[in-house]
Amino acid sequence: MKKKLFIALCLITALASCNQGKKGGDATDDATADSTEQTTAKADDGLPTRKAIYELKEVNEGWKNLTIPVEGATKDIDIVQLAKAFNKAWPTAIGNTLTLKAEGKNVPQENGYPNLKVKVEKEKGYMEAFGSQGGDAEDMMASVVDKQNGHKLLMVCLAWPIARVDQFVCAYDYDPATGKLTPEESPTANFKGLLKKPYLNYILPQGNKEFVIEEEAGVALRHIYRFDGNDFKLAGIRIQDQEKLIQLFNEDKAEDGGIRLTKFALIDIDQDGVNEVWMRADNDKNGAFFAFGDFDGPQLLVSETSRFQPSFAPGRVTVGGPAGGPSYYTNTITVKDSQRAHNFIRMDIYEDSEFTLDGKEITVEEGKAFEATLSKALYEPKPEWHKLMK
């Protein structure tokens, strides 16, 4: 799912009231012909007495405790049939919408979203309906992958950002021999992210066996999990715009040739609680620092090479070293609000000094005056390096 834009708080009350209008009572409530099989559980269908429609919070609280019978259970059952079984056990407005439309049926206004677009790809074992893009409905994704023992793994992801229901993923083992969906541990259960208070976004497999947990807090990190036939295993981490970042570095340091940055660490240069990213090659000599506070895209702050190595102080990173002959070069980038504030360069040749600020030459007096504003409190960061997935 794409990151959702939260709607103004004043809309929540109205939308919550609208959703309450979708709630039904117990299984004896009246329903339209198309919605009956989706929202009403009969006494002989193997399910306990069910409500006509559930809030997503109720589904999140209860899905782990309910085994679901599947009508027409076969070895080659498709995603639509499995999603329909899930929605029969846990009927929701978004579930009614997705499963009814997937079968070409009408969606009743009282417990669904008739105008919502859905995507169904049976051959990929995937279907979705994103209501929050319009700000007035829930989101639902469903995906299935084959297990090595002949079973299937069904995953259903639900969310409603405007009602402050974060994404959650329900997971079930489908056994064709018993024709039942049995709850199993969600692939999100043991996730440990790298960012503080991130927004989490889950991306289910779509014709492949990759499950992605994307965490975002300034920078977005994509944790890629691959299905081994039984469980999802972490395959690696990618940074948003990863290839673009590597390209920016190589364009900045073209004289060093094409260098592959292979690992990253998070470092809060301006200490505002939002991380910048330090990327490096395996040689620990070539690398670059990037900021993600600019809405136009990530910024390359400064590059490091075998000659120009970094030093740190609060609010700035400096790379410096011998520039050939009697010269010594330093390039200081100040960072504020997760963006580059100033680019300050000093070149010392014997007793003479030249200064540049934000691409313009300045006088020695101006250069030393700006230099005096820079923090002198040098520190040694202790970066935790993580391998980048190609």
XYZ file of C-alpha atoms in Angstrom:
390
model
C 0.000 0.000 0.000
C 1.022 3.498 -0.612
C 1.542 5.825 2.330
C -1.811 7.317 3.298
C -2.507 10.991 3.784
C -4.410 11.591 6.990
C -7.565 13.695 6.598
C -8.309 16.607 8.913
C -9.472 15.532 12.360
C -12.755 17.255 11.864
C -13.697 14.649 9.252
C -13.159 11.707 11.611
C -16.357 12.202 13.570
C -18.437 12.409 10.415
C -16.799 9.372 8.856
C -17.025 7.356 12.052
C -20.723 8.160 12.134
C -20.972 6.992 8.534
C -19.243 3.716 9.399
C -21.560 3.138 12.336
C -24.378 3.267 9.849
C -22.796 0.249 8.149
C -22.909 -1.892 11.308
C -25.476 -4.617 11.459
C -26.792 -6.625 14.345
C -26.565 -10.389 14.621
C -26.988 -13.001 11.918
C -30.771 -12.479 11.737
C -30.547 -8.934 10.361
C -32.035 -8.351 6.933
C -29.609 -7.958 4.011
C -29.827 -7.661 0.250
C -29.575 -10.817 -1.822
C -25.997 -10.118 -2.907
C -24.750 -9.237 0.544
C -26.388 -12.059 2.497
C -23.745 -14.702 1.833
C -21.047 -12.202 2.651
C -22.382 -10.846 5.908
C -24.573 -13.503 7.454
C -23.198 -16.739 8.892
C -25.613 -19.621 9.226
C -25.654 -21.945 12.209
C -24.451 -24.915 10.108
C -21.488 -23.289 8.378
C -18.993 -24.225 11.082
C -18.653 -20.692 12.408
C -19.894 -19.373 15.731
C -22.668 -16.808 15.622
C -21.236 -13.834 13.746
C -22.062 -10.155 13.526
C -23.332 -8.874 10.228
C -20.365 -6.533 9.918
C -17.217 -5.925 11.936
C -15.011 -2.959 12.686
C -11.395 -3.509 11.678
C -10.298 -3.191 15.299
C -12.530 -6.149 16.169
C -10.977 -8.208 13.392
C -7.487 -7.341 14.615
C -8.379 -8.405 18.139
C -10.025 -11.691 17.190
C -8.649 -13.196 13.994
C -5.993 -15.323 15.745
C -8.665 -17.222 17.668
C -10.916 -18.388 14.843
C -10.434 -21.302 12.447
C -12.358 -20.711 9.224
C -14.104 -23.379 7.113
C -13.790 -22.918 3.356
C -16.664 -23.818 1.045
C -15.723 -25.760 -2.065
C -12.271 -26.534 -0.678
C -9.875 -27.947 -3.280
C -6.133 -28.190 -3.711
C -6.195 -25.579 -6.470
C -8.466 -23.083 -4.719
C -7.924 -19.474 -5.822
C -7.427 -16.213 -3.943
C -11.021 -15.047 -4.491
C -12.467 -18.138 -2.781
C -10.058 -17.843 0.138
C -10.720 -14.121 0.570
C -14.445 -14.836 0.439
C -14.094 -17.411 3.230
C -12.147 -14.911 5.331
C -14.759 -12.223 4.773
C -17.575 -14.609 5.638
C -15.906 -15.187 9.000
C -14.914 -11.537 9.426
C -17.318 -9.484 7.274
C -16.279 -5.857 6.865
C -17.389 -3.101 4.534
C -14.125 -3.272 2.621
C -14.188 -7.079 2.552
C -17.739 -7.090 1.199
C -16.669 -4.642 -1.479
C -13.608 -6.576 -2.584
C -15.116 -10.067 -2.603
C -18.455 -9.113 -4.136
C -16.837 -7.099 -6.924
C -14.339 -9.901 -7.523
C -17.328 -12.143 -8.330
C -19.039 -9.490 -10.452
C -21.805 -8.812 -7.929
C -23.351 -5.565 -6.785
C -22.135 -3.981 -3.553
C -24.874 -2.670 -1.242
C -24.428 0.854 0.035
C -25.354 -0.061 3.611
C -22.406 -2.399 4.170
C -19.960 -1.772 1.360
C -18.481 0.833 -0.998
C -20.207 0.539 -4.394
C -17.964 3.076 -6.154
C -14.626 1.768 -4.905
C -12.261 0.339 -7.515
C -10.733 -3.060 -6.848
C -7.939 -5.051 -8.450
C -8.108 -8.831 -8.727
C -5.259 -10.876 -10.204
C -6.127 -14.529 -9.717
C -3.075 -15.755 -11.601
C -0.844 -13.826 -9.189
C -2.830 -14.831 -6.136
C -3.484 -11.209 -5.245
C -6.364 -8.750 -4.825
C -6.723 -5.277 -3.336
C -9.069 -2.378 -2.628
C -7.677 0.917 -1.346
C -10.435 3.082 0.065
C -8.245 5.466 2.034
C -6.883 6.993 -1.154
C -10.169 8.846 -1.210
C -10.141 9.258 2.545
C -13.471 7.633 3.303
C -12.994 3.854 3.436
C -10.778 1.057 4.677
C -7.984 -0.698 2.790
C -7.699 -4.410 2.121
C -5.104 -6.597 0.427
C -5.193 -10.385 0.151
C -2.453 -12.661 -1.118
C -1.732 -16.377 -1.252
C 1.508 -18.321 -1.719
C 2.058 -22.064 -2.013
C 3.737 -23.974 0.796
C 6.108 -26.856 0.181
C 3.818 -29.297 2.027
C 0.922 -28.752 -0.400
C -0.831 -26.240 1.852
C -1.249 -22.554 1.097
C -0.502 -19.434 3.122
C -3.257 -16.815 3.003
C -2.443 -13.282 4.136
C -5.003 -10.522 4.547
C -3.858 -6.970 5.260
C -6.382 -4.454 6.588
C -6.147 -0.787 7.595
C -8.148 2.407 7.916
C -5.772 5.341 8.485
C -8.458 7.972 8.965
C -9.963 5.944 11.810
C -6.473 5.390 13.229
C -6.449 1.677 12.518
C -2.883 0.874 11.500
C -2.165 -1.866 9.031
C -2.239 -5.389 10.367
C -1.744 -8.721 8.606
C -3.809 -11.830 9.327
C -2.163 -15.109 8.309
C -3.714 -18.536 7.799
C -2.583 -21.999 6.801
C -4.989 -23.502 4.265
C -5.106 -27.295 4.377
C -6.955 -28.727 1.346
C -7.468 -32.026 3.198
C -9.533 -30.422 5.946
C -10.826 -27.476 3.931
C -9.977 -25.054 6.758
C -8.010 -21.865 7.288
C -6.087 -22.136 10.558
C -4.530 -18.983 12.061
C -0.761 -18.906 12.199
C 1.794 -16.299 13.214
C 1.634 -13.123 11.142
C 4.798 -12.358 9.127
C 4.876 -9.011 10.927
C 4.940 -10.526 14.429
C 8.691 -10.451 15.079
C 9.637 -7.409 13.037
C 12.260 -5.148 14.607
C 12.795 -1.936 12.700
C 15.708 0.474 12.641
C 13.850 3.788 12.835
C 12.275 5.505 15.815
C 8.471 5.760 15.693
C 8.175 4.885 12.007
C 5.140 4.690 9.797
C 4.891 1.033 8.755
C 3.610 -0.057 5.374
C 3.093 -3.706 4.429
C 3.283 -4.959 0.845
C 1.994 -8.483 0.237
C 3.350 -10.845 -2.456
C 1.963 -10.125 -5.904
C 2.766 -13.088 -8.069
C 6.089 -13.566 -6.276
C 7.170 -14.714 -2.830
C 8.366 -11.393 -1.426
C 6.735 -9.742 1.559
C 7.890 -6.188 2.251
C 7.784 -4.202 5.459
C 8.506 -0.591 4.709
C 9.295 1.676 7.639
C 9.447 5.414 7.148
C 10.539 8.238 9.419
C 12.201 10.768 7.155
C 13.930 8.027 5.175
C 12.139 4.872 4.045
C 13.710 1.466 4.588
C 12.320 -1.556 2.788
C 12.818 -4.865 4.614
C 12.509 -7.634 2.027
C 11.314 -11.057 3.233
C 11.345 -14.085 0.939
C 9.191 -17.177 1.372
C 11.195 -20.404 1.638
C 8.185 -22.675 1.304
C 7.322 -22.531 4.968
C 8.227 -19.125 6.443
C 9.271 -15.659 5.390
C 12.988 -15.009 5.949
C 14.667 -11.595 5.869
C 16.618 -11.378 2.606
C 17.907 -7.839 3.030
C 17.178 -4.129 3.303
C 16.920 -1.500 0.622
C 16.854 2.274 1.084
C 14.390 4.396 -0.831
C 15.940 5.669 -4.076
C 18.919 3.402 -3.395
C 20.230 3.273 -6.956
C 19.755 7.006 -7.360
C 21.855 7.622 -4.236
C 24.676 5.468 -5.591
C 24.470 7.297 -8.904
C 24.644 10.693 -7.182
C 27.785 9.603 -5.348
C 29.498 8.356 -8.496
C 28.603 11.532 -10.383
C 30.074 13.570 -7.545
C 33.288 11.518 -7.477
C 33.534 10.487 -11.114
C 37.337 10.591 -11.039
C 37.326 7.617 -8.676
C 35.478 5.421 -11.155
C 32.275 3.473 -10.630
C 32.112 2.459 -6.976
C 29.343 0.352 -5.501
C 28.102 1.528 -2.107
C 27.213 -1.675 -0.322
C 26.200 -0.790 3.250
C 24.504 1.949 5.214
C 24.203 3.383 8.701
C 21.735 5.848 10.190
C 23.209 9.035 11.631
C 21.336 12.074 12.927
C 23.732 14.851 11.932
C 21.549 17.785 12.972
C 20.158 15.905 15.986
C 16.539 16.685 15.136
C 15.318 13.128 15.653
C 15.219 12.377 11.908
C 18.029 10.292 10.488
C 20.372 11.060 7.671
C 21.993 8.125 5.872
C 25.678 7.312 5.640
C 26.474 4.878 2.812
C 29.839 3.248 2.243
C 31.705 0.848 0.002
C 33.229 -2.287 1.443
C 36.652 -0.589 1.626
C 35.347 1.832 4.309
C 37.052 4.677 2.461
C 34.544 5.698 -0.189
C 31.080 6.808 0.813
C 28.563 9.600 1.051
C 26.052 11.262 3.352
C 22.457 11.837 2.293
C 19.553 13.854 3.715
C 15.872 13.186 3.035
C 14.163 16.359 4.234
C 13.764 17.918 0.800
C 10.406 17.226 -0.851
C 12.141 17.291 -4.238
C 14.065 14.167 -3.321
C 17.123 13.050 -1.383
C 20.167 15.305 -1.228
C 23.776 14.254 -1.417
C 25.372 16.227 1.399
C 29.039 15.392 0.859
C 31.180 12.473 -0.314
C 34.141 10.851 1.365
C 37.079 9.278 -0.464
C 40.378 7.675 0.414
C 41.850 11.216 0.578
C 39.006 13.098 2.192
C 37.711 11.439 5.361
C 34.855 12.667 7.578
C 34.712 14.320 10.988
C 31.588 15.236 12.917
C 30.204 17.921 15.184
C 26.561 18.621 16.077
C 24.837 20.022 13.005
C 27.684 19.438 10.583
C 29.822 16.885 8.794
C 33.219 17.776 7.336
C 35.420 15.872 4.930
C 39.010 16.939 4.583
C 42.554 15.942 3.739
C 45.599 16.708 1.605
C 44.585 17.952 -1.838
C 47.979 17.533 -3.476
C 51.198 19.430 -3.028
C 51.112 21.919 -0.190
C 47.316 22.266 -0.175
C 44.766 21.032 2.362
C 41.065 20.896 1.564
C 38.010 20.804 3.831
C 34.356 20.742 2.851
C 31.831 21.324 5.636
C 28.106 20.743 5.209
C 25.770 22.122 7.843
C 22.444 20.373 8.258
C 19.227 21.805 9.675
C 15.753 20.245 9.676
C 17.122 17.248 7.792
C 18.274 19.362 4.856
C 21.536 20.882 3.742
C 21.776 24.407 5.133
C 25.232 25.522 3.931
C 28.136 24.203 1.884
C 31.394 25.698 3.171
C 34.770 24.986 1.537
C 38.217 26.023 2.754
C 41.417 25.530 0.770
C 44.719 26.193 2.514
C 47.866 26.614 0.403
C 50.894 27.355 2.530
C 49.865 30.398 4.562
C 47.036 31.465 2.279
C 43.403 30.438 2.598
C 40.523 30.593 0.132
C 36.875 30.238 1.084
C 33.642 29.357 -0.743
C 30.151 29.491 0.771
C 27.220 27.926 -1.059
C 29.068 28.019 -4.367
C 30.276 31.636 -4.119
C 33.749 32.838 -3.297
C 33.917 34.921 -0.132
C 36.652 36.946 1.504
C 39.040 35.596 4.086
C 37.320 37.707 6.730
C 33.899 36.391 5.736
C 35.202 32.854 5.657
C 36.719 33.008 9.109
C 33.606 34.685 10.463
C 31.430 31.853 9.139
C 33.893 29.288 10.397
C 33.558 30.756 13.869
C 29.850 29.907 13.852
C 30.522 26.199 13.316
C 30.344 23.866 16.267
C 33.763 22.789 17.553
C 32.360 19.925 19.655
C 33.773 17.067 17.605
C 32.509 13.577 18.315
C 33.076 10.063 17.022
C 29.838 8.398 15.902
C 29.320 4.704 16.487
C 27.459 3.698 13.344
C 25.666 0.368 13.119
C 26.282 -0.834 9.587
C 23.728 -2.820 7.604
C 24.313 -4.576 4.308
C 22.389 -3.152 1.364
C 20.359 -5.571 -0.704
C 20.895 -5.203 -4.442
